[in-house]
Coordinates of C-alpha atoms in Angstrom, one line a residue:
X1 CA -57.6 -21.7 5.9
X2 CA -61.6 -22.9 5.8
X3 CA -62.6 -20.1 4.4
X4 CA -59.8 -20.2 1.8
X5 CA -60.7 -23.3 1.0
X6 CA -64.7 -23.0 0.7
X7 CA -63.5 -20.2 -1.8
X8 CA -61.9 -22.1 -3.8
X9 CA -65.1 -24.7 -3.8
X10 CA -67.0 -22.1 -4.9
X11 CA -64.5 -21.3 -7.3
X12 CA -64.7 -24.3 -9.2
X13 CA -68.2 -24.9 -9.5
X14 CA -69.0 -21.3 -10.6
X15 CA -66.0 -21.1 -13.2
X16 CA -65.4 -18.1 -11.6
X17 CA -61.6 -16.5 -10.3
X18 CA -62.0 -14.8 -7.2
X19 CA -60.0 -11.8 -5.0
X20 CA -60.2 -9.8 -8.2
X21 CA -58.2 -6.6 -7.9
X22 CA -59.5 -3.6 -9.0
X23 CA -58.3 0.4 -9.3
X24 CA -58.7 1.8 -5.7
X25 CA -61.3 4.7 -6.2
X26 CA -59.8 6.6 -3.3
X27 CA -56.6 7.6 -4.2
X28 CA -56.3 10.7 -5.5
X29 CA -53.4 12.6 -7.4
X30 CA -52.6 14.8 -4.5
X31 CA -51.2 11.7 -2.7
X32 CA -49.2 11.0 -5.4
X33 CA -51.0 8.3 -7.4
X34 CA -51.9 8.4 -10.9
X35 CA -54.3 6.3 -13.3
X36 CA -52.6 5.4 -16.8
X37 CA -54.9 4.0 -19.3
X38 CA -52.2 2.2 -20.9
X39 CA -54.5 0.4 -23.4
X40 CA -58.4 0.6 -23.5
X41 CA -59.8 -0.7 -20.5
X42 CA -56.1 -1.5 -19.4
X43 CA -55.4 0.8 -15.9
X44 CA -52.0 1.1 -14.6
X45 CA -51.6 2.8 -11.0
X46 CA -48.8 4.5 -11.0
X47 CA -46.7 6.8 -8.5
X48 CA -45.5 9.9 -9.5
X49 CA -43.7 12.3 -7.2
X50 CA -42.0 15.2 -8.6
X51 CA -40.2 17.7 -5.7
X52 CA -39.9 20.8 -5.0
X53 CA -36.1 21.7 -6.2
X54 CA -34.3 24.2 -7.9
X55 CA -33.7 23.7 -12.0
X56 CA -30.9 22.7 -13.1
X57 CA -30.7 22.1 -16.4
X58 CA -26.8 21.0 -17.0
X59 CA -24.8 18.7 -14.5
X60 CA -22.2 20.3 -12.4
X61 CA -19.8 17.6 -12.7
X62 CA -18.0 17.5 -16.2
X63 CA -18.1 13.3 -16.3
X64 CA -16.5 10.9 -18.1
X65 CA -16.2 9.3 -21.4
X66 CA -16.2 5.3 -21.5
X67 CA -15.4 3.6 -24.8
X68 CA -17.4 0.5 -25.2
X69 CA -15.6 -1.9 -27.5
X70 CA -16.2 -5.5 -27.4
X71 CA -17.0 -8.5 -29.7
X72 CA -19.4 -11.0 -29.0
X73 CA -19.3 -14.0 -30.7
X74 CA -21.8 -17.3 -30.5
X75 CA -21.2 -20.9 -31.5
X76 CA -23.3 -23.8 -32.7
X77 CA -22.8 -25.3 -29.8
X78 CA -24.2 -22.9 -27.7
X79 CA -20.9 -21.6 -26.2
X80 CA -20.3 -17.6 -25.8
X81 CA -16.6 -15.6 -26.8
X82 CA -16.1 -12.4 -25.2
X83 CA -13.7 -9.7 -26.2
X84 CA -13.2 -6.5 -24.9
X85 CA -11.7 -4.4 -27.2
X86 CA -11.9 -0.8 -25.3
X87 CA -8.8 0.4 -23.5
X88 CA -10.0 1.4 -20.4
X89 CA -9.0 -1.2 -17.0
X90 CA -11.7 -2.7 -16.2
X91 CA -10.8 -2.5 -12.7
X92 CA -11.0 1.7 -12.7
X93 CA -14.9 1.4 -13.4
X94 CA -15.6 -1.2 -10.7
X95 CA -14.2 1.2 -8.3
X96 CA -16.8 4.5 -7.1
X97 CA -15.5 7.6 -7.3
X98 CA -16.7 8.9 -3.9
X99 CA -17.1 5.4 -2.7
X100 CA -14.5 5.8 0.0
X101 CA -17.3 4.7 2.9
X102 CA -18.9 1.5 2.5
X103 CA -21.8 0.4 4.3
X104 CA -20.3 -2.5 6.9
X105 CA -23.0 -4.5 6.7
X106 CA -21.4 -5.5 2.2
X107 CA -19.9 -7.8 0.7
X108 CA -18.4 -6.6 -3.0
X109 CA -17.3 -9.8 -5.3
X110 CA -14.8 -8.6 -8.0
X111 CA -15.8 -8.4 -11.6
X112 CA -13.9 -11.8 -13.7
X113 CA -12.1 -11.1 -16.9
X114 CA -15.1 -11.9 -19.7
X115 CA -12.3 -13.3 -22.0
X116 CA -10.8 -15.5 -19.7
X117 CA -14.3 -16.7 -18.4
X118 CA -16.7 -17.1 -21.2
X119 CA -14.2 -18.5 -23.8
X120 CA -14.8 -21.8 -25.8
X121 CA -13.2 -24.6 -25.0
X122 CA -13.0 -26.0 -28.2
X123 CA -10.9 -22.2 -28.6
X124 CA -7.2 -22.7 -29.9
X125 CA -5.0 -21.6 -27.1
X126 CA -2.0 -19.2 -27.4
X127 CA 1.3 -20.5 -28.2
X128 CA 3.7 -20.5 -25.3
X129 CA 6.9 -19.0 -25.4
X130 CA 9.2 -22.0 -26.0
X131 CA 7.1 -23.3 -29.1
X132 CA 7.2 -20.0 -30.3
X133 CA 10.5 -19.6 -30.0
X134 CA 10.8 -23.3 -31.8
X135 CA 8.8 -21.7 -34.6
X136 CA 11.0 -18.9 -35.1
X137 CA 14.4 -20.9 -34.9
X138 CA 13.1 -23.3 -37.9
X139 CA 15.4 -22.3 -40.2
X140 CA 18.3 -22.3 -37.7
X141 CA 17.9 -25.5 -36.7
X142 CA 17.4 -27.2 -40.1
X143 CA 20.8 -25.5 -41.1
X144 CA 22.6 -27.4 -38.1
X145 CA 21.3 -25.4 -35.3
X146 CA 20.2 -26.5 -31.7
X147 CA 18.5 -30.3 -31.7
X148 CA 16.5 -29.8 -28.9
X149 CA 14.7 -27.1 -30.9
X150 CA 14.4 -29.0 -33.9
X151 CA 13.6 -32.1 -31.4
X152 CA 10.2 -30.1 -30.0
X153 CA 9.1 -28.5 -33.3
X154 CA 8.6 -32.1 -34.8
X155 CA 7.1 -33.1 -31.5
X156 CA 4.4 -30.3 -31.9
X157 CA 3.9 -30.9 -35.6
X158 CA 3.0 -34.6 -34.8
X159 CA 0.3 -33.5 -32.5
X160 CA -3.3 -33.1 -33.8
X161 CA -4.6 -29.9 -34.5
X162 CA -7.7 -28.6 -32.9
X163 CA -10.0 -27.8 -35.2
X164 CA -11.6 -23.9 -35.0
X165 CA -15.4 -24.0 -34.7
X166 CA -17.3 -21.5 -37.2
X167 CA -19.1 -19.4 -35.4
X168 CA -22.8 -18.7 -35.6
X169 CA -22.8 -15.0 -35.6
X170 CA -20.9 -12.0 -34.4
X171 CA -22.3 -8.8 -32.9
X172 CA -19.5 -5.9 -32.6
X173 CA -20.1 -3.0 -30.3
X174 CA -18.1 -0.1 -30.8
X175 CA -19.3 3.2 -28.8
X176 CA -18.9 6.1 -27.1
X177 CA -21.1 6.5 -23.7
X178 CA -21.5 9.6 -21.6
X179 CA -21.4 9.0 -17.9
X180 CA -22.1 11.6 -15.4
X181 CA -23.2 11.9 -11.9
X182 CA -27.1 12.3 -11.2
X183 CA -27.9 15.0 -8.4
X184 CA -31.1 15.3 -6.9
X185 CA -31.0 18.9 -7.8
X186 CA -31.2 18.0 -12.0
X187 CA -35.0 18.0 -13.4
X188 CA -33.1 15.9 -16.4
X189 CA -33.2 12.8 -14.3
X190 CA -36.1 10.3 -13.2
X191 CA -36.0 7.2 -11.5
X192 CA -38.0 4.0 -12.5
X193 CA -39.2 1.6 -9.7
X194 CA -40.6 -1.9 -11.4
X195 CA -41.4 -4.7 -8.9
X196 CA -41.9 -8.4 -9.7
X197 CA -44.4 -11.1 -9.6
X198 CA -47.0 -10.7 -6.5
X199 CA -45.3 -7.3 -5.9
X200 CA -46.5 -3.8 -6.2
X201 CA -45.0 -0.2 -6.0
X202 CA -45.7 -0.1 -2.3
X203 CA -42.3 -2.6 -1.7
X204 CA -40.7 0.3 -3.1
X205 CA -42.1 3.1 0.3
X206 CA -38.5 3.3 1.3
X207 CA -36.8 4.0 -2.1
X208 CA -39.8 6.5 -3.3
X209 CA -39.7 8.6 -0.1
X210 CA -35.8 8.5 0.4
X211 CA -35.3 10.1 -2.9
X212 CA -38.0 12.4 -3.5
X213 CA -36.5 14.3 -0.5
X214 CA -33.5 14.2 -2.4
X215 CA -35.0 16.1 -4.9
X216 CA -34.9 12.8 -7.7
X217 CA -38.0 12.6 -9.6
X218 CA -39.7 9.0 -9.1
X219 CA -42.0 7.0 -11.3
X220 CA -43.7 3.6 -9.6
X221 CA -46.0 1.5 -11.4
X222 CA -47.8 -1.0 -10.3
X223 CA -47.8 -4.4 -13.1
X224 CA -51.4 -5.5 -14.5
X225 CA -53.2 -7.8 -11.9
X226 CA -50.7 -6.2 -8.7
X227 CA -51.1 -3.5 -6.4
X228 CA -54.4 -1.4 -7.5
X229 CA -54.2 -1.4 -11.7
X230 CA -56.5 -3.5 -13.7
X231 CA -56.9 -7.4 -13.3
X232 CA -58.4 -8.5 -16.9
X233 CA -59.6 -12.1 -17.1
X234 CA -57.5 -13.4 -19.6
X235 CA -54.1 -14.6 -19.7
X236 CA -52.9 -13.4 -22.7
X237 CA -53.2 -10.3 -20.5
X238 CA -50.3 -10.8 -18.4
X239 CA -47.3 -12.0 -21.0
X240 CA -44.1 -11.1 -20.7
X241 CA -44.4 -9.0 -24.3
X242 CA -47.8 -7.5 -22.8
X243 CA -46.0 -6.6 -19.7
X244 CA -43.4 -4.8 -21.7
X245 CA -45.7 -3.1 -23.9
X246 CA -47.3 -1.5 -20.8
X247 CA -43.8 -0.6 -18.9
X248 CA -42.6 1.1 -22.5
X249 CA -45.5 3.2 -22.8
X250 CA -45.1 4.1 -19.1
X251 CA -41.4 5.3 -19.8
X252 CA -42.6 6.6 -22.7
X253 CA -44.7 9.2 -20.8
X254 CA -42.6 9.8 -18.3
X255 CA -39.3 9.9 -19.7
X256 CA -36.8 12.6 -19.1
X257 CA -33.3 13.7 -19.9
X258 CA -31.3 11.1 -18.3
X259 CA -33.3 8.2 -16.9
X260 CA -32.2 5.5 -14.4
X261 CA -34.6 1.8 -14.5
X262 CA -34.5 -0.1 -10.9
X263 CA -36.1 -3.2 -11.5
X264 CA -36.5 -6.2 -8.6
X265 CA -36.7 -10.1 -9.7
X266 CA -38.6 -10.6 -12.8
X267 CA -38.9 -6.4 -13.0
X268 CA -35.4 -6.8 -13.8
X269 CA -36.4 -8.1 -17.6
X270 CA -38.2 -5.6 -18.3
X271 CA -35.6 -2.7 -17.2
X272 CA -33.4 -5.0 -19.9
X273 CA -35.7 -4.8 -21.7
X274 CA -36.6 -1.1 -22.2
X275 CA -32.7 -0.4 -21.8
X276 CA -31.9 -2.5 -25.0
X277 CA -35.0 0.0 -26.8
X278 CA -33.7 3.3 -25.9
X279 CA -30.1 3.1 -24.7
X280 CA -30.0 6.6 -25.4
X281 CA -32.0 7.8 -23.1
X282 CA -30.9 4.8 -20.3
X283 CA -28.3 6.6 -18.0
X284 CA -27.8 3.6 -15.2
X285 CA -29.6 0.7 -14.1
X286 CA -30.2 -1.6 -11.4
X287 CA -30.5 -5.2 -11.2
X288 CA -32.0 -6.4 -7.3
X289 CA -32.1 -9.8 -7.4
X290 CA -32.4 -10.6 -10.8
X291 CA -30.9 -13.6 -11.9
X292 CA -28.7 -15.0 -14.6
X293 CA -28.8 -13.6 -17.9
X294 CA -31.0 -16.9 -19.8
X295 CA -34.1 -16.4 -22.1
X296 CA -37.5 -16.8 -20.0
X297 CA -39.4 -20.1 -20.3
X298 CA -41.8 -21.3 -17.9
X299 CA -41.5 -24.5 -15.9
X300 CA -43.5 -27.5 -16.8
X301 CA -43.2 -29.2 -14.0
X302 CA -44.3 -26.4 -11.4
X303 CA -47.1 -25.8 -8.7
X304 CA -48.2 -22.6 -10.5
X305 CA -49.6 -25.1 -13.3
X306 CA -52.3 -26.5 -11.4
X307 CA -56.0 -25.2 -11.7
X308 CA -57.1 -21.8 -10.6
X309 CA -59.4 -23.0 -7.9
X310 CA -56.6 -25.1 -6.3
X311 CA -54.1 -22.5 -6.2
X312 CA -56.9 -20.1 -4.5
X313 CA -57.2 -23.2 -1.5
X314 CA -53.6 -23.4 -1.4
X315 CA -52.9 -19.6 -1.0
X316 CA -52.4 -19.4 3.0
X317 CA -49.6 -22.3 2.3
X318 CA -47.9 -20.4 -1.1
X319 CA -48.1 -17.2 1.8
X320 CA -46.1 -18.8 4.3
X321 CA -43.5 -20.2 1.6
X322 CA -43.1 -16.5 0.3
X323 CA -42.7 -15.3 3.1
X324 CA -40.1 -18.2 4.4
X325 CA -38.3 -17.7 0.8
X326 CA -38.5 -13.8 0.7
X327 CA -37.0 -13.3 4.0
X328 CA -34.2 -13.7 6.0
X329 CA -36.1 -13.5 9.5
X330 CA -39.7 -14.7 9.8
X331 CA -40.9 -13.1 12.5
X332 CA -43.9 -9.8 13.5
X333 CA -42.2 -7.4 11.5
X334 CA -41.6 -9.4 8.6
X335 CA -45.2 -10.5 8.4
X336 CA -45.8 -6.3 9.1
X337 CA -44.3 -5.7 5.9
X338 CA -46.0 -8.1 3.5
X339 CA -49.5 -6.5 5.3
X340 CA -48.4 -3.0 4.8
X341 CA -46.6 -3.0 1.5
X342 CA -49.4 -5.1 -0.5
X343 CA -46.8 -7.8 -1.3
X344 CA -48.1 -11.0 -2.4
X345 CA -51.4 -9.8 -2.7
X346 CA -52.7 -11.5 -6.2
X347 CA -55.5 -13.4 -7.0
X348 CA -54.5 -17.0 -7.9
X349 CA -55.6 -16.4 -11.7
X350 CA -53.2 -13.5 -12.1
X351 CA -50.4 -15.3 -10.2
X352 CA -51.0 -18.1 -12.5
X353 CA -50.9 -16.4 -15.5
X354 CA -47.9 -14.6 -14.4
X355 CA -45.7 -17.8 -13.7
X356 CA -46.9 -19.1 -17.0
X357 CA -46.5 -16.3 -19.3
X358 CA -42.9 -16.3 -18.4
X359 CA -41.7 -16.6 -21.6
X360 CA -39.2 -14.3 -23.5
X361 CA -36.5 -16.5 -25.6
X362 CA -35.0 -13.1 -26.9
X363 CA -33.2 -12.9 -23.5
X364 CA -30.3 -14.6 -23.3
X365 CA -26.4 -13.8 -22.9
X366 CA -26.3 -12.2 -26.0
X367 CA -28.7 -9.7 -25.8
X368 CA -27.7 -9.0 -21.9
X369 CA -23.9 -8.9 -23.4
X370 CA -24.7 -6.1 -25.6
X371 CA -26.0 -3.7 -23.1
X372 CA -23.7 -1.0 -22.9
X373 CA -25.2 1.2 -19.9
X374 CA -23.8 0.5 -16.4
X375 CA -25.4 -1.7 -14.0
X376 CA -25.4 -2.0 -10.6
X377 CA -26.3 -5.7 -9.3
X378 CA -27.6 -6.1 -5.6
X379 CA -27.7 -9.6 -3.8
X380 CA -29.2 -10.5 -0.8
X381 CA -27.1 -13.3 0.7
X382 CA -29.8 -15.4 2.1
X383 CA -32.2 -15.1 -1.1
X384 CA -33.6 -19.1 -1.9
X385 CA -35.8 -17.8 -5.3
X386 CA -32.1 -16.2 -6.9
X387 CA -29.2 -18.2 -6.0
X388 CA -25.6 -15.8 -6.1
X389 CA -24.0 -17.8 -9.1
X390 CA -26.7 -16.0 -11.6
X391 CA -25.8 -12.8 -10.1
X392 CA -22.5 -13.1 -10.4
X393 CA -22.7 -14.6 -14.1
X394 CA -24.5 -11.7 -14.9
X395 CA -21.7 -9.3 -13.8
X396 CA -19.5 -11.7 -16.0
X397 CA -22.1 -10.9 -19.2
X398 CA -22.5 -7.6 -18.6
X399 CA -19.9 -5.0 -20.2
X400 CA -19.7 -2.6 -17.1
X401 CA -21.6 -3.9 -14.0
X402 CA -21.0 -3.5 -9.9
X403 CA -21.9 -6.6 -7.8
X404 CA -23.0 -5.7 -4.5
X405 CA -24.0 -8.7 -1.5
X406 CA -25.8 -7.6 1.3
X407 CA -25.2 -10.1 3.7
X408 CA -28.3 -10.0 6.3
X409 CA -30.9 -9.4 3.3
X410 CA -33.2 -12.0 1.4
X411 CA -35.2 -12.1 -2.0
X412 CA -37.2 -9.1 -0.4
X413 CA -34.1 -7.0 0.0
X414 CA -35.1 -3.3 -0.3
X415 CA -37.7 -3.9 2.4
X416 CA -35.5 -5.8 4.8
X417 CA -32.3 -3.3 4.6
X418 CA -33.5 0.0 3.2
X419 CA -30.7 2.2 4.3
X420 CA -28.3 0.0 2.9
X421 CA -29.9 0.0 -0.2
X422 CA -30.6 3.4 -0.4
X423 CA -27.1 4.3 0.2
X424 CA -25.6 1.5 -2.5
X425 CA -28.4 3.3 -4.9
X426 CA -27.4 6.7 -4.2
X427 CA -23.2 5.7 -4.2
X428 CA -24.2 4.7 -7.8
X429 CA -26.1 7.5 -8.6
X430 CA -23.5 9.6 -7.8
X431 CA -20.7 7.9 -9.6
X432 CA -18.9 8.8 -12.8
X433 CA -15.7 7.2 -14.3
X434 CA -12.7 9.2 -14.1
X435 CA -12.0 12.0 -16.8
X436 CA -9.1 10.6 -18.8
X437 CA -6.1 13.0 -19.2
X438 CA -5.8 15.5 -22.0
X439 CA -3.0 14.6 -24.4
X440 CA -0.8 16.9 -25.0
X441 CA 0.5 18.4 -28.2
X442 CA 4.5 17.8 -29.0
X443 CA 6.4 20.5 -29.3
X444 CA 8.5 20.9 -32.6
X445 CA 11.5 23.1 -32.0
X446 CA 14.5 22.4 -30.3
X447 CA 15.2 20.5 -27.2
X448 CA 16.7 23.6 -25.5
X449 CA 14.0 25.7 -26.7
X450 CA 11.6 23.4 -25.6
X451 CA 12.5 23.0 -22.2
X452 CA 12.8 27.1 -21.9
X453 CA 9.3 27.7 -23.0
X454 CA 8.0 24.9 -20.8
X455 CA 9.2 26.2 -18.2
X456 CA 7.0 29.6 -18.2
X457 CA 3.5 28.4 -20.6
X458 CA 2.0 25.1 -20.9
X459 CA 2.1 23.2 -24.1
X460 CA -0.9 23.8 -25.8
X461 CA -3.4 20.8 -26.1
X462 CA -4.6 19.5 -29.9
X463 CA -8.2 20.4 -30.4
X464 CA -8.6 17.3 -32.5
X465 CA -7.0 14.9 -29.8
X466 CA -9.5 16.4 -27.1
X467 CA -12.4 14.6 -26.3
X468 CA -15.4 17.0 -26.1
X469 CA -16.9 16.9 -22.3
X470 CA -20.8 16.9 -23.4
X471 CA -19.8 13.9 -25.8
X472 CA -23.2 12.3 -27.3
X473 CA -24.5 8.7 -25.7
X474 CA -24.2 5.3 -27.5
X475 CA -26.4 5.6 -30.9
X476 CA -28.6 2.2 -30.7
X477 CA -26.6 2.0 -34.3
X478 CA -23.4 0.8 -32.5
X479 CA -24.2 -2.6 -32.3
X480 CA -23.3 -4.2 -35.7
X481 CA -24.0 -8.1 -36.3
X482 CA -22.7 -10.5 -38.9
X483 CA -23.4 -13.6 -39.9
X484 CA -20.9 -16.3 -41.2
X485 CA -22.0 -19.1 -43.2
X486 CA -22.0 -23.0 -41.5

């Protein structure tokens, strides 16, 4: 704490930020670390494992088809209207389809109705059977028919209508996505770890190693200022648009096939993120502790705004409340973890700017709402930085989402319960909806004849009706908007 504090003296009278971090010089590619120059002068560590494994260039499984249809509408006043339009239950993709054992240790909340839960209540509601039933026996009642019908239309007339609020704008999805199951043995497929603020790809050790034995091709980076990449001296540096721009050119490089984006607490904007640029190429996705689905805006009134040099004397304390916060038990092996995995490691200035470039207003229901890829939501229960009710507002949002709650993990989740996780990750992985039936053609002759032929060859199946099984993804073009005047 003294010397902390004598630090952050010097600090202030030199001008000067201090516990810079710079690129470690020795790690070398063999281990498994590579140095992206993302930008000039901008150095991203990242961790690149590719496995030994057969090639495999098609998927075994034939997969599934899901129809994304909804309509999203906004009002002035702020509200959200969600329809989904697509025939598919909503409750046959919340189920796995080899999801028959369950870790013991979860807790699965069950996905709302979007209509019924993010409707307007300025909304006109549904006539009820009785007044429509008085609507349609109008006429009968005017020409002496039953009173008490007559009785109840005029009582309904006399009411005040509600008037229908124009709405702001309307974005219509209607799409076609591609879902198949991603084996370890496919060199189409690579995994994307991103890790939040005071983070780096180290919290990750358990998720990098468990699937590179798998055979799953993993990509790690560490953010600007974290882990060992580049910590430049401005805070323009370390925006949430700057951040982006450096995870897109990441993907960009090492992209493949199929690609699946885990992101953990504020990593989770910037897998939305890159999944809204290139939902083509986005197979799955994975939300850890992510939050509610609202537009970025730093907090004014917040400890993180307070001079460099202060922050830098008040690190041990910030430490201890991370650590408090991030857990669920605070005990030798908790405080093992933070040492070993390089978590919460930043200088002030970069945690700082971090907190305070927070800001992304392009984030908000809306643009979570039109994400069509599936997403799998993990919660610790005891996390005090996310509380559940984002989490499970998101799944509300989102068009097909999976809320898991693991109920002895924290903020810090994947480093608490690894073989949980790992298993949840790899369930999801692994899933696919179910292959919808092939219609079949109707046979014109005769009843009799019918049921003779039937009974020896099947009826043949209309090529036209059949949907093909290596269907394309969503085109980004899907997703139409209009605007209505006010």
């Amino acid at each position: 704490m003294l010397t902390s504090f004598i630090e952050g003296l010097l600090c202030c009278l030199t001008s000067k930020s201090t516990n810079v971090v710079v690129p470690v010089e020795t790690s070398e590619p063999a281990d498994g670390f590579e140095f992206v120059e993302v930008k000039p002068g901008r150095v991203l560590r990242v961790r690149h494992i590719i496995p030994d494994r057969p090639v495999v260039e098609e998927p075994t499984g034939p997969g599934g088809s899901v129809s994304c249809k909804r309509k999203i509408t906004v009002y002035r006043n702020g509200q959200l209207f969600i329809e989904n339009l697509g025939d598919r239950s909503s409750g046959e993709l919340k189920n796995y389809q080899n999801g028959d054992t369950e870790p013991n240790s979860t807790v699965e909340v069950e996905l709302t109705d979007c209509v019924n839960s993010a409707s307007p209540v300025n909304m006109p509601e549904p006539m009820s059977e009785s007044a429509s039933a008085a609507k349609d026996g109008t006429s009968e009642a005017g020409a002496g028919g039953d009173a008490p019908a007559a009785a109840a239309q005029t009582e309904q007339s006399q009411q005040p209508r509600r008037r229908r609020r124009k709405p702001k704008r309307t974005v219509v999805i209607d799409c076609e996505r591609k879902i198949s199951a991603c084996r370890g043995t496919h060199a189409d497929v690579a995994l994307f770890f991103i890790h939040g603020v005071g983070g780096s790809l180290d919290i990750w050790g358990s998720q990098l190693d468990f699937f590179s034995r798998l055979g799953y091709e993993v990509i790690a980076p560490d953010l600007a200022g974290h882990g060992a990449s580049s910590a430049p001296q401005i805070a323009a540096a370390y925006t949430f648009y700057a951040l982006a721009e450096d995870m897109r050119l990441v993907f960009k490089r090492y992209a493949r096939k199929r690609n699946i984006l885990i992101g953990h607490s504020y990593g989770v904007s910037f897998c939305t993120f890159l999944a809204h640029e290139y939902p083509e190429q986005i197979h799955k996705m994975v939300m850890i502790n992510g939050g509610g689905p609202t537009a970025l805006e730093p907090s004014l009134c917040s400890i993180f705004n307070l001079p460099t040099c202060v922050l830098h004397c008040l690190s041990p304390l910030l430490a201890w409340s991370f650590l408090k916060a991030g857990f669920a038990r605070q005990g030798a092996k908790e405080k093992q973890l933070l040492k070993d995995n390089n978590a919460f490691n930043v200088s002030s200035f970069v945690l700082r700017a971090m907190m305070s470039g927070q800001y992304w207003p392009e984030g908000d229901e809306v643009y979570h709402a039109e994400l069509t890829v599936p997403i799998l939501l993990i919660h610790g229960m005891h996390d005090k930085f996310v509380p559940i009710d984002e989490d499970q507002r998101m799944a509300e949002i989102l068009l097909m989402a999976f809320l898991k709650v693991l109920e002895d993990g924290s903020h810090m989740i994947m480093m608490e319960c690894p073989d949980p996780v790992n298993t949840l990750l790899h369930e999801f992985f692994l899933w696919e909806p179910a292959a919808l039936p092939l219609p079949k053609k109707e046979s014109k002759t005769r009843p009799e004849t019918a049921k003779t032929q039937n009974d020896n060859v099947k009826a043949p199946t209309d090529p036209a009706k059949v949907r093909p099984a290596t269907a394309k993804q969503a085109s980004p073009n899907c997703i139409k908007e209009e605007k209505s005047g006010s």
